[in-house]
Amino acid sequence: MSGIPFGTPEWAAALRDEVNRSSEYRNAASRWGVGFNGNILLAFEVDPALPDPLYLFVALSAGRCDRAEFTRGPSHPEAGFTLRAPFSLWREILERRTMAAAAILTGKMRVEGDKMTLLKQAGANRALIHCTGSVPTIFPAPPSAR
Amino acid sequence: MSGLRDKLKRTIEGAVRDAGEVPEELTTNFGHIFRSTPRILVEPRSADDVAAAIRFAREEGLTVATRGAGHSQSHLGLSDGGILLAMGSLDRILGIDRDRLTADVEGGVLWGDLLARLKPLGLAPPVLTNNLNVTVGGTLSVAGIGVASFRYGTQGDQVGELDVVTGSGETVTCSWERNTDLFESVIAGLGQTGVITRARLKLRRVKPMTRTYYLLYDDGRRFLDDARTAMDSGRWDHLESWASPSPQGTKPVGGRRQIFARWFFPFHTTVEFDEGALPDDKALLSGLRPYETLYVDDLPTYEFFGRLEPVFDLWKRGGTWEHVHAWTECVMPWETAPDLLEAILPDLPPSILVGGHVLLWPAKGATSRSRYFMRPPGENLVGFGILPAIPPRYWEEAKPMLDMASRLAIAMGGKRYLSGYVEFTAEEWREHFGPMWEPLVAAKRRYDPDAILNPGFVPLDARRAAAEPSR
């Protein structure tokens, strides 16, 4: 299987490049992070498919990603928004089996930050999720395969 | 099976049919999403027939669904193994009082038929729905909204009195002053407490001609500003508007290329006038800032009321009338309506609207006093609706997008309009009615103690509610 292991610096760098290559993101997110802090921390919480949590910080502004990195904490001082969900739900979203906005609206994904801003720019966030799902990824093996 | 039918037939003047005799079109509604077959179809001839059918259902442990023109899209107007009351047979216009400006009609009368009778008298109901081929009882049960609602509220607000057969089989006359609790639970009450067999409708005198200004906006926020100006000016009799797509090409949405559109906002402002007293165009339009004024149309008023009939005919001839109609309509707070437009429209494929459209109506919250027509607080409101006609094979593909639009509207403070496609969880139903949920449950318990009326949509199980400990 070809791909980049999820949770590594290489994966984060690949995501940054994917975002900056994406005309969908550039157009849909042209107003994201303009006049407000658009940096997002994605919190991949522990569940049977992920023994230790992962936190991905992405610095986003005006249709560009300036930085993407996995970080330590459950929070990040530069983040304007934090999206928290169990890893299995994230994986469903990245594999386009669940819509991120639906997960937010049904409360399955928890939002820290102005939820309305996030929902108003649904296209920007859909494009970001698409970029994230477009990185060729080797996900952590499920427990039965370990 | 025929034993039940024959037994019921002995007490009913109208037609009574078995499941096997039910016409195909009565097993679904305008939504074409749900299908179900009643055990018995009743076409009542009178309120007594309705009462007899309900009493029979109670005795036999059957449910009763009511159906007008079947224009609902969720599980309304359908019966799954119970009695279906096809109310279209109660279609008599009982009387028109030209002095008091009222009309008494049976619940199955079509608004269009009433209008035809009122035309020679120069009268009309204050609020008319766009589609006139729907019944009085049907639209009153969901509220009934039209292009004059910004002035007169809902059709339910323009009712003086009702005869209702409750879920107990009792016939009750009720109004804003008499048996008020029942009356208010029937208006926009989704047929949960009673069946409307007669309505006394308020009327107004109309002027013979209308002039409509076809204004076009290229900016949603400017359009909304002007819509408020138009509402507040008191100059207009009817206000109608849409969001209209101009396809531009394809773009990726979630990685899949789809057609995208530049959206425009047609705003049709209409004033009625007497022959020989032509409207003052300049005075009427002052303060409005459209991108372009496309057309000014003078039309006899009764033709104006039927202005969308040619559009509906086109949809019928094109075959889209038989497609899935999952109309996702809501009433939005004025403040968040622009945000909703900007969140939804950019990625809404215009192709979904073949045989449909996106409604966008300005409204005034205080014009309605209906208890169960749920709307956001605030003086100014916006009706927003995605009204698609979806080929059945694409329904599953389109459904998540419409569900998302519904959830987004609610998250932004909107309330769904319930004649359309609604698939709420029990919790979402409670949230929809908010503080009116418990009163609605109580009304259901009071007037339909066996919970036989119109099951399958709003989960008001009076029997279960009655079993709960009182708080």
XYZ file of C-alpha atoms in Angstrom:
617
model
C 0.000 0.000 0.000
C 1.469 3.376 -0.981
C 0.845 6.397 1.141
C 2.122 8.482 4.003
C 1.609 7.301 7.579
C -1.036 9.383 9.273
C 0.227 11.439 12.215
C 3.705 12.066 10.820
C 5.377 15.377 9.864
C 5.464 14.133 6.256
C 1.711 13.710 6.277
C 1.188 17.214 7.666
C 3.482 18.667 4.998
C 1.600 16.752 2.310
C -1.660 18.218 3.572
C -0.254 21.756 3.437
C 0.875 21.199 -0.155
C -2.473 19.664 -1.102
C -4.342 22.681 0.261
C -2.100 25.126 -1.548
C -2.480 23.203 -4.803
C -6.262 23.090 -4.596
C -8.194 25.588 -6.677
C -11.338 24.433 -4.883
C -9.874 25.462 -1.550
C -8.392 28.697 -2.905
C -11.790 29.817 -4.201
C -14.061 28.437 -1.516
C -11.877 29.710 1.335
C -10.922 33.112 -0.048
C -12.714 34.745 2.912
C -11.729 32.161 5.516
C -9.450 33.637 8.162
C -9.885 37.177 6.829
C -10.770 39.424 9.740
C -10.783 36.514 12.167
C -8.438 33.774 13.313
C -8.987 30.918 10.852
C -6.396 28.555 12.272
C -7.877 25.166 13.113
C -6.836 22.420 15.484
C -8.202 19.027 14.490
C -8.331 16.741 17.515
C -8.359 13.032 16.652
C -9.539 11.490 19.876
C -8.771 8.069 21.196
C -11.026 5.232 20.211
C -10.435 1.547 19.428
C -8.776 2.508 16.138
C -6.385 5.063 17.680
C -4.673 4.225 20.965
C -3.172 7.700 21.491
C -4.767 11.004 20.515
C -3.392 13.117 17.676
C -3.673 16.873 17.211
C -3.213 18.499 13.834
C -2.764 22.257 13.702
C -3.419 23.982 10.360
C -2.795 27.702 9.888
C -5.303 28.916 7.305
C -5.923 32.329 5.850
C -7.447 33.677 2.632
C -7.436 30.398 0.742
C -3.935 29.319 1.770
C -2.364 27.008 4.307
C 0.750 28.545 5.828
C 1.549 25.731 8.232
C 0.359 22.242 9.114
C 1.838 20.208 11.927
C 0.937 17.559 14.437
C 1.247 19.010 17.914
C 1.183 17.718 21.459
C -1.595 19.320 23.290
C -5.291 18.942 23.468
C -5.343 22.655 22.595
C -3.206 25.144 20.684
C -2.642 28.812 21.550
C -2.838 29.924 17.908
C -6.028 28.048 17.048
C -9.197 30.003 16.388
C -11.223 26.820 16.122
C -10.852 23.323 17.505
C -12.788 20.401 16.082
C -12.876 17.322 18.289
C -14.146 13.897 17.330
C -13.216 10.253 17.814
C -10.742 9.057 15.233
C -13.231 6.657 13.656
C -15.569 9.542 12.876
C -12.705 11.547 11.401
C -11.841 8.602 9.229
C -15.444 8.395 8.003
C -15.277 12.091 7.164
C -11.922 11.855 5.404
C -13.158 8.907 3.397
C -16.306 10.929 2.545
C -18.705 8.548 4.200
C -19.887 11.300 6.569
C -20.140 15.045 5.942
C -18.163 17.134 8.409
C -20.886 19.769 8.587
C -23.435 17.057 9.355
C -21.189 15.777 12.144
C -20.992 19.297 13.551
C -24.714 19.952 13.254
C -25.652 16.671 14.892
C -23.178 17.256 17.720
C -21.027 14.226 16.899
C -18.131 16.574 16.282
C -17.538 19.162 18.988
C -16.574 22.684 18.022
C -14.619 25.192 20.070
C -14.772 28.623 18.475
C -17.577 30.427 16.696
C -19.671 27.604 15.274
C -21.686 30.021 13.153
C -18.568 31.259 11.366
C -17.680 27.670 10.635
C -21.143 26.857 9.308
C -21.449 30.055 7.297
C -18.342 29.090 5.357
C -19.449 25.557 4.707
C -17.758 25.505 1.297
C -14.358 26.422 2.735
C -14.537 23.680 5.276
C -15.792 21.124 2.800
C -12.829 21.961 0.570
C -10.399 21.597 3.481
C -11.831 18.198 4.344
C -11.555 17.182 0.717
C -7.872 18.190 0.684
C -7.311 16.262 3.878
C -8.975 13.211 2.382
C -6.907 13.555 -0.783
C -3.564 12.974 0.928
C -2.573 9.340 0.224
C -2.706 8.007 3.741
C -1.747 4.924 5.663
C -4.079 4.959 8.638
C -3.258 3.230 11.922
C -4.139 -0.438 11.669
C -7.295 -1.468 13.509
C -6.681 -3.424 16.750
C -7.493 -6.769 15.141
C -4.753 -6.238 12.556
C -2.060 -5.255 15.055
C -61.521 -7.121 4.601
C -64.793 -6.392 2.847
C -66.545 -7.135 6.153
C -65.003 -4.036 7.660
C -65.812 -1.999 4.601
C -69.416 -3.190 4.571
C -69.785 -2.491 8.268
C -68.486 1.057 7.820
C -70.510 1.548 4.673
C -73.704 1.026 6.671
C -73.014 4.219 8.625
C -71.628 6.399 5.860
C -73.300 8.177 2.978
C -70.124 8.699 0.941
C -68.020 6.130 -0.912
C -66.166 3.458 1.058
C -63.548 1.321 -0.678
C -61.242 -1.555 0.181
C -57.452 -1.451 -0.145
C -57.645 -3.103 -3.525
C -59.875 -0.342 -4.850
C -57.641 2.524 -3.776
C -56.417 4.552 -6.775
C -52.638 4.448 -7.170
C -52.292 8.216 -6.768
C -53.699 8.047 -3.253
C -50.862 5.774 -2.112
C -48.342 8.588 -2.321
C -48.421 12.371 -2.176
C -46.741 15.233 -4.022
C -43.435 14.298 -2.374
C -43.324 10.910 -4.115
C -41.043 9.809 -1.294
C -43.343 7.671 0.817
C -45.849 5.062 -0.294
C -48.490 3.369 1.750
C -51.877 1.815 1.183
C -54.885 2.386 3.409
C -57.025 -0.500 4.511
C -60.163 1.517 3.817
C -60.669 4.626 1.711
C -63.559 6.915 2.650
C -64.810 9.782 0.529
C -67.097 11.559 2.985
C -70.187 13.432 1.873
C -70.670 15.294 5.141
C -69.219 16.069 8.547
C -71.412 13.259 9.872
C -69.574 10.847 7.575
C -66.255 12.051 8.960
C -67.501 11.623 12.521
C -68.846 8.159 11.743
C -65.537 7.097 10.192
C -63.597 8.321 13.217
C -65.910 6.606 15.686
C -65.638 3.409 13.620
C -61.847 3.655 13.631
C -61.834 3.962 17.418
C -64.044 0.915 17.784
C -61.974 -1.146 15.380
C -58.541 0.047 16.522
C -57.718 1.706 13.195
C -55.932 4.958 12.493
C -57.371 7.779 10.381
C -55.370 9.890 7.948
C -56.813 12.934 6.232
C -55.935 13.938 2.714
C -56.830 17.071 0.829
C -55.121 17.514 -2.524
C -52.162 15.468 -1.274
C -49.668 18.282 -1.718
C -47.689 17.413 1.408
C -44.396 15.662 0.982
C -43.719 13.887 4.224
C -45.924 11.256 5.821
C -49.079 13.364 5.621
C -52.124 12.583 3.520
C -51.167 8.908 3.577
C -52.474 5.940 5.478
C -50.613 2.754 6.156
C -53.281 0.162 6.844
C -55.830 2.515 8.388
C -58.684 4.644 7.108
C -57.834 7.335 4.586
C -60.334 10.190 4.519
C -60.104 11.672 1.031
C -61.512 15.069 1.884
C -61.786 16.280 -1.708
C -65.358 15.015 -1.713
C -66.309 17.662 0.876
C -66.130 20.346 -1.768
C -69.212 22.515 -1.303
C -69.047 26.260 -1.016
C -71.770 26.725 1.564
C -72.242 30.474 1.432
C -70.662 33.831 0.769
C -71.580 36.803 2.918
C -70.787 39.940 0.902
C -71.526 42.266 3.791
C -69.554 40.489 6.458
C -66.888 39.524 3.912
C -66.797 35.845 4.772
C -67.146 32.564 2.920
C -68.242 29.293 4.487
C -66.696 26.316 2.746
C -66.249 22.624 3.373
C -62.743 21.426 4.193
C -62.119 19.813 0.812
C -62.812 22.910 -1.271
C -59.927 23.925 -3.518
C -58.774 27.510 -3.107
C -58.948 27.887 -6.872
C -62.603 26.829 -6.938
C -63.440 29.286 -4.187
C -61.642 32.013 -6.092
C -63.654 31.257 -9.226
C -66.847 31.778 -7.226
C -65.549 34.989 -5.691
C -64.325 36.537 -8.937
C -67.702 37.952 -10.071
C -68.078 39.512 -6.627
C -64.662 41.180 -6.652
C -63.676 39.340 -3.478
C -60.791 37.100 -2.515
C -59.223 35.521 0.568
C -56.476 37.812 1.861
C -53.810 35.110 1.526
C -53.581 32.672 -1.364
C -50.988 29.968 -1.834
C -49.035 29.886 -5.097
C -50.669 26.596 -6.008
C -54.429 27.097 -5.954
C -55.176 23.406 -6.464
C -54.839 22.639 -2.783
C -57.634 22.353 -0.266
C -58.733 24.768 2.419
C -58.479 22.103 5.115
C -55.049 21.046 3.894
C -53.363 24.437 3.936
C -55.010 25.520 7.192
C -53.501 22.414 8.782
C -49.985 23.592 7.941
C -50.587 27.395 8.151
C -50.843 28.400 4.467
C -48.415 31.003 3.189
C -48.581 33.215 0.124
C -47.246 36.360 -1.453
C -49.539 38.526 0.687
C -48.474 36.881 3.958
C -46.196 39.793 4.759
C -49.421 41.797 5.185
C -51.996 39.297 6.339
C -50.080 36.459 7.984
C -51.020 32.895 7.149
C -54.272 31.570 5.770
C -54.835 30.209 9.269
C -54.824 33.751 10.598
C -57.654 34.617 8.233
C -60.110 32.021 9.502
C -63.048 33.162 11.584
C -64.538 29.837 12.588
C -64.168 26.121 12.031
C -66.261 22.994 12.356
C -63.934 20.246 13.480
C -64.478 16.555 14.070
C -62.127 15.621 16.868
C -60.321 12.331 17.331
C -63.117 11.399 19.718
C -65.623 11.639 16.875
C -67.267 14.737 18.297
C -68.194 17.660 16.019
C -67.228 20.997 17.555
C -67.582 24.563 16.294
C -64.595 26.609 17.342
C -63.026 29.999 16.711
C -60.571 32.486 18.130
C -63.206 33.187 20.816
C -65.013 29.870 21.255
C -63.416 26.511 22.046
C -60.198 28.363 21.436
C -57.898 25.597 22.575
C -59.219 23.220 19.917
C -59.290 25.934 17.253
C -55.686 26.901 17.859
C -54.560 23.283 17.834
C -56.161 22.734 14.437
C -54.598 25.765 12.724
C -51.137 24.580 11.649
C -51.739 21.546 13.843
C -50.991 18.944 11.149
C -54.362 17.283 11.601
C -53.369 15.959 14.995
C -56.444 16.949 16.980
C -59.288 17.134 14.505
C -60.540 17.128 10.937
C -61.675 20.424 9.431
C -65.085 19.916 7.852
C -66.112 23.574 7.519
C -64.189 26.831 7.566
C -65.469 30.363 7.686
C -62.857 32.308 5.769
C -62.353 36.043 5.856
C -62.447 37.813 2.507
C -61.318 41.163 1.213
C -62.352 43.333 -1.703
C -59.799 43.334 -4.482
C -59.132 45.910 -7.140
C -59.574 44.610 -10.668
C -56.041 45.075 -11.964
C -52.499 44.449 -10.782
C -49.231 45.959 -11.861
C -46.138 43.898 -11.161
C -42.596 45.243 -11.336
C -40.044 42.578 -12.181
C -36.998 43.816 -10.307
C -33.704 41.952 -10.451
C -30.899 42.037 -7.880
C -27.402 40.671 -8.170
C -26.649 40.977 -4.476
C -28.560 39.041 -1.840
C -27.966 41.505 0.973
C -29.077 44.464 -1.107
C -32.159 42.523 -2.149
C -33.019 41.808 1.476
C -32.533 45.460 2.404
C -34.934 46.451 -0.348
C -37.391 43.710 0.569
C -37.595 45.178 4.040
C -38.026 48.657 2.590
C -40.842 47.347 0.407
C -42.565 45.623 3.330
C -42.295 48.669 5.559
C -43.442 51.116 2.878
C -47.021 49.866 2.939
C -47.203 50.452 -0.826
C -47.380 46.868 -2.003
C -50.131 44.273 -2.012
C -47.992 41.276 -2.944
C -44.268 40.577 -2.683
C -42.682 37.564 -4.296
C -39.045 36.670 -4.755
C -36.653 33.885 -5.562
C -33.032 33.054 -5.854
C -32.421 32.291 -9.494
C -29.304 30.537 -10.835
C -27.316 31.485 -13.886
C -25.077 28.461 -14.596
C -21.459 29.422 -15.135
C -19.578 26.183 -15.736
C -18.255 23.474 -13.472
C -16.162 23.616 -10.334
C -15.087 21.026 -7.790
C -17.275 20.679 -4.733
C -15.834 18.188 -2.316
C -13.596 17.065 -5.184
C -16.442 16.290 -7.604
C -16.997 18.683 -10.448
C -20.508 20.028 -10.632
C -22.266 22.864 -12.344
C -22.178 26.033 -10.344
C -24.161 29.201 -10.712
C -24.077 32.895 -10.156
C -27.223 33.605 -8.200
C -29.574 36.464 -8.886
C -32.564 37.597 -6.905
C -35.756 38.405 -8.832
C -38.121 40.515 -6.738
C -41.672 40.925 -8.006
C -43.528 43.746 -6.334
C -47.218 43.986 -7.095
C -49.839 46.610 -6.473
C -53.564 46.310 -7.184
C -55.305 49.225 -8.886
C -58.641 50.352 -10.290
C -59.093 50.846 -14.008
C -58.231 54.407 -14.888
C -56.174 54.964 -11.730
C -52.784 53.856 -12.980
C -50.075 53.359 -10.360
C -47.400 56.009 -9.978
C -44.348 53.954 -10.930
C -41.801 56.448 -9.700
C -43.413 56.887 -6.310
C -43.894 53.165 -5.844
C -40.310 52.281 -6.703
C -38.626 55.087 -4.810
C -36.127 53.760 -2.302
C -35.632 50.466 -4.145
C -32.256 49.848 -5.777
C -32.529 46.903 -8.183
C -29.715 45.922 -10.483
C -32.272 46.102 -13.284
C -36.001 46.570 -13.780
C -36.783 43.904 -16.320
C -40.472 44.244 -17.004
C -43.662 45.915 -15.817
C -46.737 43.770 -16.228
C -50.390 44.762 -15.964
C -52.660 41.798 -15.350
C -56.256 41.346 -14.206
C -56.073 40.538 -10.513
C -57.653 37.085 -10.773
C -55.138 36.180 -13.477
C -52.410 37.362 -11.151
C -53.660 34.947 -8.486
C -53.241 32.126 -10.997
C -49.955 33.441 -12.391
C -48.025 30.266 -11.623
C -50.462 27.886 -13.280
C -48.567 28.045 -16.602
C -45.366 27.211 -14.713
C -47.010 24.228 -13.027
C -48.400 23.134 -16.398
C -44.898 23.286 -17.823
C -43.576 21.157 -14.990
C -46.381 18.661 -15.556
C -45.755 18.492 -19.296
C -42.020 18.125 -18.681
C -42.618 15.182 -16.374
C -41.039 16.757 -13.323
C -44.387 16.899 -11.500
C -43.960 13.170 -10.927
C -40.421 13.502 -9.580
C -39.441 13.461 -5.936
C -40.395 16.753 -4.284
C -38.386 17.079 -1.141
C -39.140 20.720 -0.571
C -36.975 22.055 2.192
C -38.675 25.202 3.383
C -37.971 27.245 6.447
C -38.644 30.576 8.069
C -35.412 32.332 8.949
C -34.560 35.185 11.287
C -33.822 38.274 9.216
C -30.353 38.551 10.708
C -29.099 35.110 9.683
C -30.884 34.746 6.336
C -27.995 36.272 4.330
C -25.560 33.897 6.022
C -27.745 30.942 5.111
C -27.907 32.086 1.493
C -24.147 32.484 1.349
C -23.597 29.082 2.927
C -25.991 27.171 0.687
C -26.316 28.818 -2.711
C -22.687 28.747 -3.934
C -22.621 24.962 -3.929
C -26.261 24.277 -4.809
C -26.233 22.674 -8.268
C -28.766 24.528 -10.431
C -29.729 21.263 -12.109
C -31.509 20.227 -8.921
C -34.017 22.966 -9.632
C -35.262 21.707 -13.006
C -38.986 21.702 -12.350
C -38.534 23.643 -9.149
C -37.029 26.771 -7.679
C -35.529 28.485 -4.638
C -38.028 30.615 -2.770
C -36.968 33.652 -0.835
C -39.814 35.626 0.685
C -39.780 38.574 3.030
C -42.267 38.246 5.875
C -43.420 39.936 9.053
C -43.480 37.853 12.219
C -46.225 39.823 13.941
C -48.743 39.233 11.161
C -49.445 35.733 12.490
C -50.976 34.750 15.805
C -51.028 31.037 15.045
C -49.821 29.050 18.067
C -48.371 26.121 16.199
C -46.998 27.816 13.087
C -43.511 27.930 14.510
C -41.360 30.830 13.422
C -38.336 32.632 14.822
C -38.849 35.648 17.035
C -38.358 39.056 15.471
C -40.228 41.598 13.413
C -38.780 40.704 10.019
C -38.453 37.152 8.775
C -37.367 35.484 5.570
C -39.008 32.459 4.045
C -36.368 30.363 2.326
C -37.092 27.173 0.461
C -35.206 24.830 -1.805
C -37.986 23.358 -3.932
C -36.401 20.723 -6.137
C -37.903 18.125 -8.423
C -35.504 15.208 -8.248
C -35.570 12.241 -10.616
C -36.244 9.265 -8.326
C -32.924 7.602 -9.182
C -31.024 10.613 -7.801
C -33.061 10.962 -4.604
C -30.626 9.129 -2.343
C -27.797 11.248 -3.733
C -29.627 14.522 -3.178
C -31.028 13.682 0.254
C -27.880 14.405 2.334
C -27.570 17.841 0.733
C -31.159 18.735 1.591
C -30.837 17.305 5.095
C -27.754 19.450 5.514
C -29.575 22.558 4.319
C -32.357 21.835 6.789
C -29.968 21.370 9.695
C -27.990 24.453 8.732
C -31.164 26.557 8.621
C -32.191 25.305 12.052
C -28.693 25.901 13.464
C -28.989 29.479 12.241
C -32.225 29.968 14.127
C -34.703 28.937 11.424
C -37.894 26.928 11.769
C -39.002 24.416 9.174
C -42.309 24.865 7.362
C -43.981 21.517 7.729
C -45.826 20.900 4.486
C -42.529 20.043 2.842
C -40.097 17.191 3.319
C -39.274 16.898 6.993
C -37.517 14.006 8.665
C -37.020 14.984 12.274
C -35.919 12.796 15.138
C -38.173 12.839 18.207
C -35.768 15.307 19.800
C -35.823 17.551 16.735
C -39.624 17.602 16.846
C -39.501 18.771 20.438
C -36.963 21.428 19.506
C -39.103 22.557 16.591
C -42.140 23.217 18.757
C -40.055 24.361 21.731
C -42.363 25.668 24.467
C -45.401 24.700 22.363
C -44.519 21.002 22.391
C -46.170 20.230 25.713
C -49.346 22.192 24.874
C -49.546 20.308 21.582
C -49.118 16.965 23.344
C -51.799 18.020 25.830
C -54.158 19.038 23.020
C -53.533 15.725 21.294
C -54.328 13.884 24.492
C -57.495 15.918 24.995
C -58.952 15.771 21.499
C -57.513 12.548 20.130
C -57.208 10.323 23.189
C -56.579 7.149 21.196
C -53.970 8.879 19.007
C -55.656 7.720 15.827
C -55.402 10.909 13.750
C -52.640 11.270 11.179
C -49.914 9.077 12.673
C -46.478 8.646 11.142
C -45.276 12.237 10.990
C -45.080 14.241 14.181
C -44.574 11.698 16.998
C -47.401 12.796 19.280
C -48.464 9.574 20.884
C -51.106 10.755 23.315
C -51.462 7.323 24.881
C -47.778 7.176 25.748
C -47.843 10.783 26.930
C -50.814 10.010 29.136
C -48.928 7.129 30.697
C -46.023 9.354 31.667
C -46.015 10.616 35.234
C -47.268 14.185 35.434
C -44.731 16.797 36.319
